[in-house]
Amino acid sequence: MHMKLRKSDFTGTGKVFRFTLVQMLKGKANIITMLIFFLFAAGSIPVMTLMMGGEQSQFDEAEASRIAAVYVRNDTGYELDLESISQRDKFFSDTNFIDTDLMDVEWSEDTYESMVEPTEAYIHLQKDTEKMNFTIGAYALEDKEFTDGDLDSCAALLGGILDEARYAQQNVAPEQIAALTSPYETKSGSVSEYLEEKEDDFDTRFGVQMIYSVALLILCTFVSSFIIQKVIEEKASKLAELLMVSVSPLAMLVGKILAVMTYILGLVLSLAAVVGLSYVITGRFADTSVLYRQIAESGISMETLQVSPVTALILVVSLLLGYLQVSLISGLVGTECSTTEDVEPANMAVVLLVMAGYMIATVAAGVGSNPVLATVISLCPITSMFCAPVRYIIGDIGFGMLALSWVIQFAVIVVLAYVCARIYRALMMYRGNRMKLSGWITMFRQSSAKEVENR
């Protein structure tokens, strides 16, 4: 027996592709599902924004400083950009910063009490030439109508503006000023953790694995459901028998796979467009920047995910191989069923297989960096589509191991395609209870024996 796929095995693929895609687009159930997805996508951005406190009116009322005016006396020798404070910090958007040099009144720590109101403050910035440092004094009345935190925040803000003015006078570029004035992040740990010099922590490893695995799991779930449903519907309606008169068995399955791929890709792009439009519209009445802040606080960033054209290509190849594996398995599982009542059990069988790979990938992500474990889960066809690209991105395996996992997955796809070419016609004609594995083997042997006799 020679495992060889002939060109004739794909005859009629385009015909099946067009027919299946049109049927999916016209199906009432698919149209209703798409509308539900679009509604969820359109409402996701405003709902998340409001839940995270992004409502503009709430922000202005709850998080605005109660200081009405701040009188700033600048004795540092540097020019401070007080006019830009309202634009750069929303907390002080309603606060008026006044330069005392522009007033005819002499300000000092001894005279400010007679000049300010309970809603106002006085801040004095000065340079000590002897100690070579700067001091910032913040003063307010005893019966002030704002908190000490507001006054401290105001002093800290002016301190940052002073730093920027000092760097700018030295002809430092704006990008360099931003780097010099950025806040510090501290991290503590044990000596053993420090000596191990791990390049990635648990949060990074688990986050990258979960994001990719969930995306692949959703894709595989959609694929199996659509393909099994279409196969069983055509088989139950005797439409498959008519199609196989002019179309090869493998071409029927490949055409369905390509049609489902096109449908899902179009659905994903449409949902992305709806989310983008929802984001733009939501930004007109709410502060959508809270979404970015929430993501940043969770530790997920473009740097953490190491997104680049190379990693994007690796993920696309891995997603495509996983898609093809699950699609061919779904097609074979679907053809062993005879009625539409078998859709759910058949789909559950494929989903359980995919979930096994997903759960193993999730558990393995929590174990840590283990060379033996990384090799095993990267080469096993069930888990490699979930684990291999992620393990390569985080550095657990090299490109050679990733390429070997792709070769193994491609070999599995070829074997599945060969099996489809040999027994798909017989399975589509089969009527009865769901076939067991022994029945598949018997049917494959009979098909191979018949092929030998016809030579």
XYZ file of C-alpha atoms in Angstrom:
455
model
C 0.000 0.000 0.000
C 1.484 3.327 -1.076
C 0.332 6.456 0.726
C -0.058 8.756 -2.267
C -2.563 11.509 -2.938
C -3.438 11.991 -6.577
C -4.415 15.219 -8.282
C -7.768 13.675 -9.110
C -8.516 13.394 -5.395
C -9.019 17.178 -5.313
C -11.218 17.420 -8.403
C -14.280 19.584 -7.701
C -12.861 21.370 -4.638
C -13.795 24.794 -5.988
C -17.354 23.712 -6.718
C -17.859 22.415 -3.171
C -16.168 25.515 -1.722
C -18.540 27.914 -3.473
C -21.617 25.825 -2.727
C -20.796 25.426 0.991
C -19.868 29.077 1.489
C -23.105 30.295 -0.117
C -25.139 27.901 2.020
C -23.423 29.101 5.197
C -24.004 32.758 4.361
C -27.666 32.113 3.597
C -28.363 29.932 6.648
C -30.798 31.586 9.050
C -29.074 30.104 12.095
C -25.708 31.485 10.955
C -27.200 34.915 10.271
C -28.774 35.053 13.749
C -25.499 33.914 15.323
C -23.553 36.584 13.449
C -25.983 39.289 14.580
C -25.626 38.154 18.205
C -21.826 38.249 17.898
C -21.973 41.736 16.381
C -24.171 42.973 19.236
C -21.781 41.560 21.837
C -18.779 43.047 20.009
C -20.433 46.466 19.726
C -21.400 46.509 23.400
C -18.160 45.086 24.794
C -16.123 48.327 24.653
C -18.664 50.687 26.318
C -19.559 48.090 28.966
C -15.914 47.403 29.890
C -15.101 51.115 29.849
C -17.928 51.989 32.221
C -17.186 49.021 34.496
C -13.543 50.137 34.788
C -14.524 53.688 35.717
C -14.042 55.312 32.343
C -17.168 57.484 32.461
C -15.956 61.042 31.951
C -18.467 62.729 34.227
C -17.633 60.341 37.048
C -13.915 60.945 36.552
C -14.282 64.711 36.586
C -16.406 64.760 39.721
C -14.688 62.082 41.812
C -11.042 62.512 40.816
C -10.616 66.256 40.267
C -8.561 68.320 42.683
C -10.478 70.656 45.011
C -7.728 73.260 44.848
C -9.150 76.225 42.951
C -5.879 78.136 42.507
C -2.161 77.658 43.216
C 0.172 80.660 43.509
C 3.628 79.564 42.352
C 6.748 81.453 43.330
C 9.658 80.265 41.197
C 13.152 81.093 42.467
C 14.947 78.216 40.724
C 16.235 80.071 37.686
C 14.343 77.762 35.324
C 11.215 78.685 33.389
C 8.242 76.506 34.340
C 5.478 75.728 31.858
C 2.504 76.299 34.164
C -0.011 76.756 31.340
C 0.322 73.134 30.192
C -0.638 71.591 33.557
C -4.373 71.467 32.840
C -3.718 69.535 29.608
C -1.111 67.146 30.980
C -2.873 66.185 34.233
C -6.671 65.839 34.367
C -6.571 65.828 38.159
C -5.661 69.540 38.058
C -7.713 70.418 34.965
C -9.882 72.824 37.010
C -7.005 74.285 39.022
C -5.576 77.679 38.069
C -1.763 77.947 38.418
C -0.643 81.570 38.813
C 2.938 82.839 38.563
C 3.518 85.297 41.454
C 6.158 87.144 39.387
C 3.322 88.474 37.266
C 1.609 90.004 40.316
C 2.368 93.263 42.071
C 2.244 91.593 45.510
C 5.324 90.372 47.368
C 4.802 86.730 48.375
C 6.584 84.865 51.193
C 5.960 82.137 53.777
C 5.087 84.876 56.259
C 2.567 86.743 54.105
C 0.726 84.024 52.165
C -1.933 83.548 54.890
C -3.298 87.020 54.239
C -3.503 86.432 50.478
C -4.915 82.951 49.884
C -8.422 81.561 50.376
C -9.338 78.163 51.908
C -9.558 76.748 48.375
C -6.135 78.101 47.356
C -2.498 77.146 47.996
C 0.940 78.730 47.808
C 4.010 76.827 46.546
C 7.562 78.143 46.668
C 10.276 76.541 44.529
C 13.834 77.650 45.247
C 17.432 76.653 44.610
C 19.975 76.294 47.419
C 23.344 77.168 45.838
C 25.278 76.107 48.931
C 23.774 72.629 49.296
C 23.296 72.318 45.507
C 19.703 71.135 45.739
C 16.161 72.338 45.194
C 13.389 72.693 47.762
C 9.644 72.859 47.221
C 7.495 74.328 49.971
C 3.731 73.833 49.836
C 1.558 76.024 52.095
C -2.172 76.308 52.785
C -4.515 77.635 55.471
C -5.429 75.589 58.520
C -9.076 75.538 57.448
C -8.307 74.576 53.852
C -11.071 72.887 51.833
C -8.884 70.252 50.200
C -6.856 67.314 51.465
C -3.152 67.098 52.242
C -2.946 64.535 49.454
C -4.103 67.125 46.930
C -1.389 69.517 48.114
C 1.289 66.797 48.013
C 0.239 65.799 44.497
C 0.458 69.424 43.404
C 3.971 69.784 44.828
C 5.070 66.531 43.189
C 3.645 67.686 39.857
C 5.591 70.974 40.001
C 8.694 69.006 40.958
C 8.319 66.950 37.782
C 7.864 70.112 35.693
C 11.033 71.507 37.272
C 12.956 68.363 36.312
C 11.746 68.641 32.725
C 12.801 72.307 32.625
C 16.269 71.407 33.912
C 16.733 68.670 31.291
C 15.341 70.858 28.512
C 17.901 73.574 29.273
C 20.611 70.974 28.632
C 19.186 70.392 25.101
C 17.839 66.940 25.988
C 15.364 65.496 23.463
C 11.706 65.009 24.574
C 12.088 61.211 24.306
C 15.116 61.352 26.594
C 13.265 63.574 29.071
C 10.416 61.053 29.181
C 12.912 58.269 29.894
C 14.696 60.275 32.598
C 11.490 61.268 34.388
C 9.733 57.885 34.140
C 8.851 56.210 37.473
C 10.773 53.315 38.976
C 9.455 49.779 39.391
C 10.824 47.736 42.275
C 10.810 43.956 42.545
C 11.777 41.770 45.487
C 12.551 38.061 45.674
C 14.701 35.399 47.226
C 18.428 34.939 46.550
C 17.818 31.615 44.807
C 15.351 33.219 42.390
C 17.849 35.972 41.642
C 20.707 33.524 41.010
C 18.592 31.425 38.652
C 18.293 34.463 36.350
C 14.962 33.434 34.888
C 14.100 35.383 31.760
C 10.369 35.015 32.247
C 8.212 34.746 35.329
C 5.098 32.686 35.914
C 2.698 35.490 34.959
C 4.398 36.030 31.603
C 4.569 32.320 30.769
C 1.004 31.612 31.812
C -0.357 34.768 30.150
C 1.246 34.070 26.767
C 0.139 30.424 26.871
C -3.440 31.282 27.806
C -3.897 34.004 25.186
C -2.719 31.771 22.351
C -4.439 28.608 23.643
C -7.812 30.306 24.094
C -7.612 31.745 20.560
C -6.830 28.299 19.103
C -9.492 26.628 21.255
C -12.174 29.036 20.027
C -11.069 28.503 16.425
C -11.119 24.711 16.730
C -14.512 24.728 18.465
C -16.052 26.819 15.698
C -14.431 24.693 13.004
C -15.567 21.347 14.375
C -19.118 22.566 14.924
C -19.537 24.034 11.431
C -17.912 21.164 9.544
C -19.717 18.377 11.416
C -23.045 20.161 11.022
C -22.579 20.657 7.267
C -21.432 17.065 6.696
C -24.331 15.528 8.612
C -26.909 17.859 6.981
C -25.709 16.957 3.491
C -25.596 13.282 4.378
C -29.097 13.304 5.891
C -30.561 15.183 2.906
C -28.913 12.821 0.369
C -27.185 15.882 -1.115
C -23.781 14.271 -0.612
C -24.746 11.355 -2.870
C -25.556 13.781 -5.692
C -22.348 15.744 -5.221
C -20.134 12.664 -5.272
C -21.264 11.874 -8.809
C -19.010 14.660 -10.115
C -16.814 15.424 -7.101
C -14.138 13.273 -5.496
C -14.625 12.406 -1.798
C -11.530 14.232 -0.589
C -12.479 17.301 -2.639
C -15.821 17.407 -0.819
C -14.114 17.603 2.556
C -11.367 19.997 1.449
C -13.949 22.289 -0.130
C -15.918 22.361 3.118
C -12.758 23.049 5.131
C -11.763 25.979 2.909
C -15.313 27.352 2.968
C -15.451 27.227 6.766
C -12.007 28.852 6.971
C -13.161 31.693 4.713
C -16.383 32.109 6.693
C -14.635 32.235 10.074
C -11.902 34.578 8.789
C -14.551 36.931 7.448
C -16.457 36.699 10.748
C -13.319 37.506 12.781
C -12.427 40.487 10.575
C -16.000 41.765 10.745
C -16.031 41.479 14.546
C -12.688 43.298 14.720
C -14.131 46.097 12.589
C -17.213 46.335 14.828
C -15.021 46.472 17.958
C -12.872 49.193 16.371
C -15.929 51.251 15.442
C -17.348 50.739 18.951
C -14.058 51.949 20.443
C -14.120 55.136 18.347
C -17.753 55.893 19.198
C -17.268 55.094 22.905
C -14.300 57.444 23.034
C -16.630 60.350 22.270
C -18.504 60.058 25.551
C -16.175 58.055 27.858
C -12.505 57.746 28.765
C -11.409 54.583 26.912
C -7.825 54.962 28.127
C -8.840 53.004 31.250
C -8.753 49.866 29.071
C -5.060 50.397 28.305
C -4.310 51.154 31.947
C -6.065 47.995 33.085
C -4.126 45.875 30.573
C -0.850 47.521 31.608
C -1.555 46.841 35.282
C -2.076 43.150 34.506
C 1.499 42.968 33.177
C 0.516 42.224 29.560
C 2.261 44.347 26.947
C 3.676 44.091 23.444
C 7.109 43.600 24.998
C 5.860 40.801 27.256
C 4.245 38.975 24.348
C 7.338 39.617 22.183
C 5.174 40.459 19.180
C 7.137 40.801 15.926
C 6.633 39.818 12.252
C 8.532 36.571 12.880
C 6.461 35.544 15.902
C 3.272 36.539 14.076
C 4.249 34.265 11.160
C 5.019 31.410 13.570
C 1.625 31.770 15.251
C -0.190 31.880 11.894
C 1.547 28.700 10.665
C 0.775 26.903 13.937
C -2.858 28.044 13.882
C -3.211 26.860 10.268
C -1.751 23.429 11.003
C -3.964 23.036 14.057
C -6.968 24.150 12.020
C -6.315 21.577 9.311
C -5.836 18.755 11.818
C -9.080 19.472 13.640
C -10.959 20.064 10.377
C -10.001 16.699 8.881
C -10.816 14.890 12.134
C -14.171 16.707 12.296
C -14.963 15.690 8.730
C -14.234 12.038 9.423
C -16.178 12.040 12.704
C -19.116 13.749 11.038
C -19.373 11.212 8.209
C -19.847 8.306 10.642
C -23.124 9.895 11.797
C -26.393 9.438 9.953
C -28.878 11.934 11.477
C -28.856 15.516 12.735
C -29.357 14.157 16.275
C -25.767 12.932 16.098
C -24.331 16.453 15.642
C -23.890 17.116 19.364
C -22.236 13.769 20.277
C -19.914 13.954 17.273
C -18.964 17.553 18.016
C -18.393 16.676 21.689
C -15.951 13.929 20.697
C -13.816 16.401 18.742
C -14.093 19.100 21.410
C -12.930 16.659 24.117
C -9.887 15.792 22.012
C -9.061 19.478 21.555
C -9.744 20.219 25.223
C -7.262 17.510 26.185
C -4.512 19.370 24.342
C -5.678 22.679 25.799
C -5.704 21.419 29.393
C -2.281 19.796 29.061
C -0.883 23.066 27.671
C -2.429 25.042 30.539
C -1.146 22.706 33.239
C 2.305 22.544 31.634
C 2.513 26.343 31.652
C 2.243 26.303 35.442
C 4.958 23.680 35.878
C 7.714 25.993 34.678
C 10.648 25.563 32.338
C 11.412 21.828 32.062
C 13.412 20.709 28.976
C 11.985 17.163 28.895
C 8.397 18.351 29.352
C 8.848 21.072 26.747
C 10.133 18.537 24.203
C 7.326 16.023 24.801
C 4.422 18.483 24.606
C 5.990 20.256 21.610
C 6.216 17.056 19.541
C 2.957 15.318 20.493
C 0.416 16.187 17.737
C -2.443 16.720 20.207
C -0.519 19.248 22.330
C 2.046 20.620 19.854
C -0.442 22.929 18.150
C -1.042 24.558 21.568
C 2.452 24.386 23.058
C 5.162 24.416 20.359
C 4.870 28.066 19.191
C 4.515 29.382 22.748
C 7.484 27.357 23.996
C 9.551 28.743 21.134
C 8.515 32.334 21.861
C 9.422 32.111 25.551
C 12.715 30.353 24.733
C 12.104 26.811 26.032
C 12.770 25.214 22.626
C 14.751 26.241 19.568
C 13.567 26.722 16.014
C 14.727 23.220 15.071
C 12.352 21.677 17.609
C 9.545 23.973 16.423
C 10.168 22.977 12.800
C 10.156 19.283 13.776
C 6.774 19.754 15.473
C 5.464 21.324 12.269
C 6.757 18.368 10.238
C 5.003 15.914 12.555
C 1.746 17.889 12.384
C 1.986 18.056 8.592
C 2.583 14.293 8.455
C -0.549 13.745 10.557
C -2.497 15.994 8.174
C -1.270 13.984 5.163
C -2.272 10.706 6.851
C -5.722 12.084 7.670
C -6.132 13.341 4.104
C -5.127 9.936 2.753
C -7.642 8.196 5.016
C -10.319 10.647 3.851
C -9.506 9.944 0.229
C -9.879 6.174 0.775
C -12.966 5.862 3.005
C -14.805 9.207 2.841
C -17.125 8.004 0.049
C -17.999 4.813 1.945
C -18.593 6.761 5.147
C -20.912 9.206 3.387
C -22.976 6.240 2.132
C -23.014 4.592 5.553
C -26.322 4.507 7.417
C -26.652 3.199 10.951
C -25.284 3.733 14.442
C -22.088 5.687 15.032
C -19.173 3.613 13.835
C -16.458 2.469 16.237
C -12.736 2.473 15.525
C -12.790 -1.185 14.479
C -15.393 -0.370 11.839
C -13.162 2.374 10.444
C -10.238 -0.011 10.192
C -12.365 -2.631 8.436
C -13.706 -0.067 5.975
C -10.180 1.223 5.266
C -8.912 -2.320 4.572
C -11.822 -3.043 2.257
C -11.191 0.207 0.387
C -7.475 -0.589 0.032
C -8.211 -4.152 -1.160
C -10.722 -2.876 -3.725
C -8.180 -0.339 -4.979
C -5.593 -3.102 -5.477
C -8.119 -5.242 -7.412
C -8.925 -2.341 -9.754
C -5.278 -1.871 -10.733
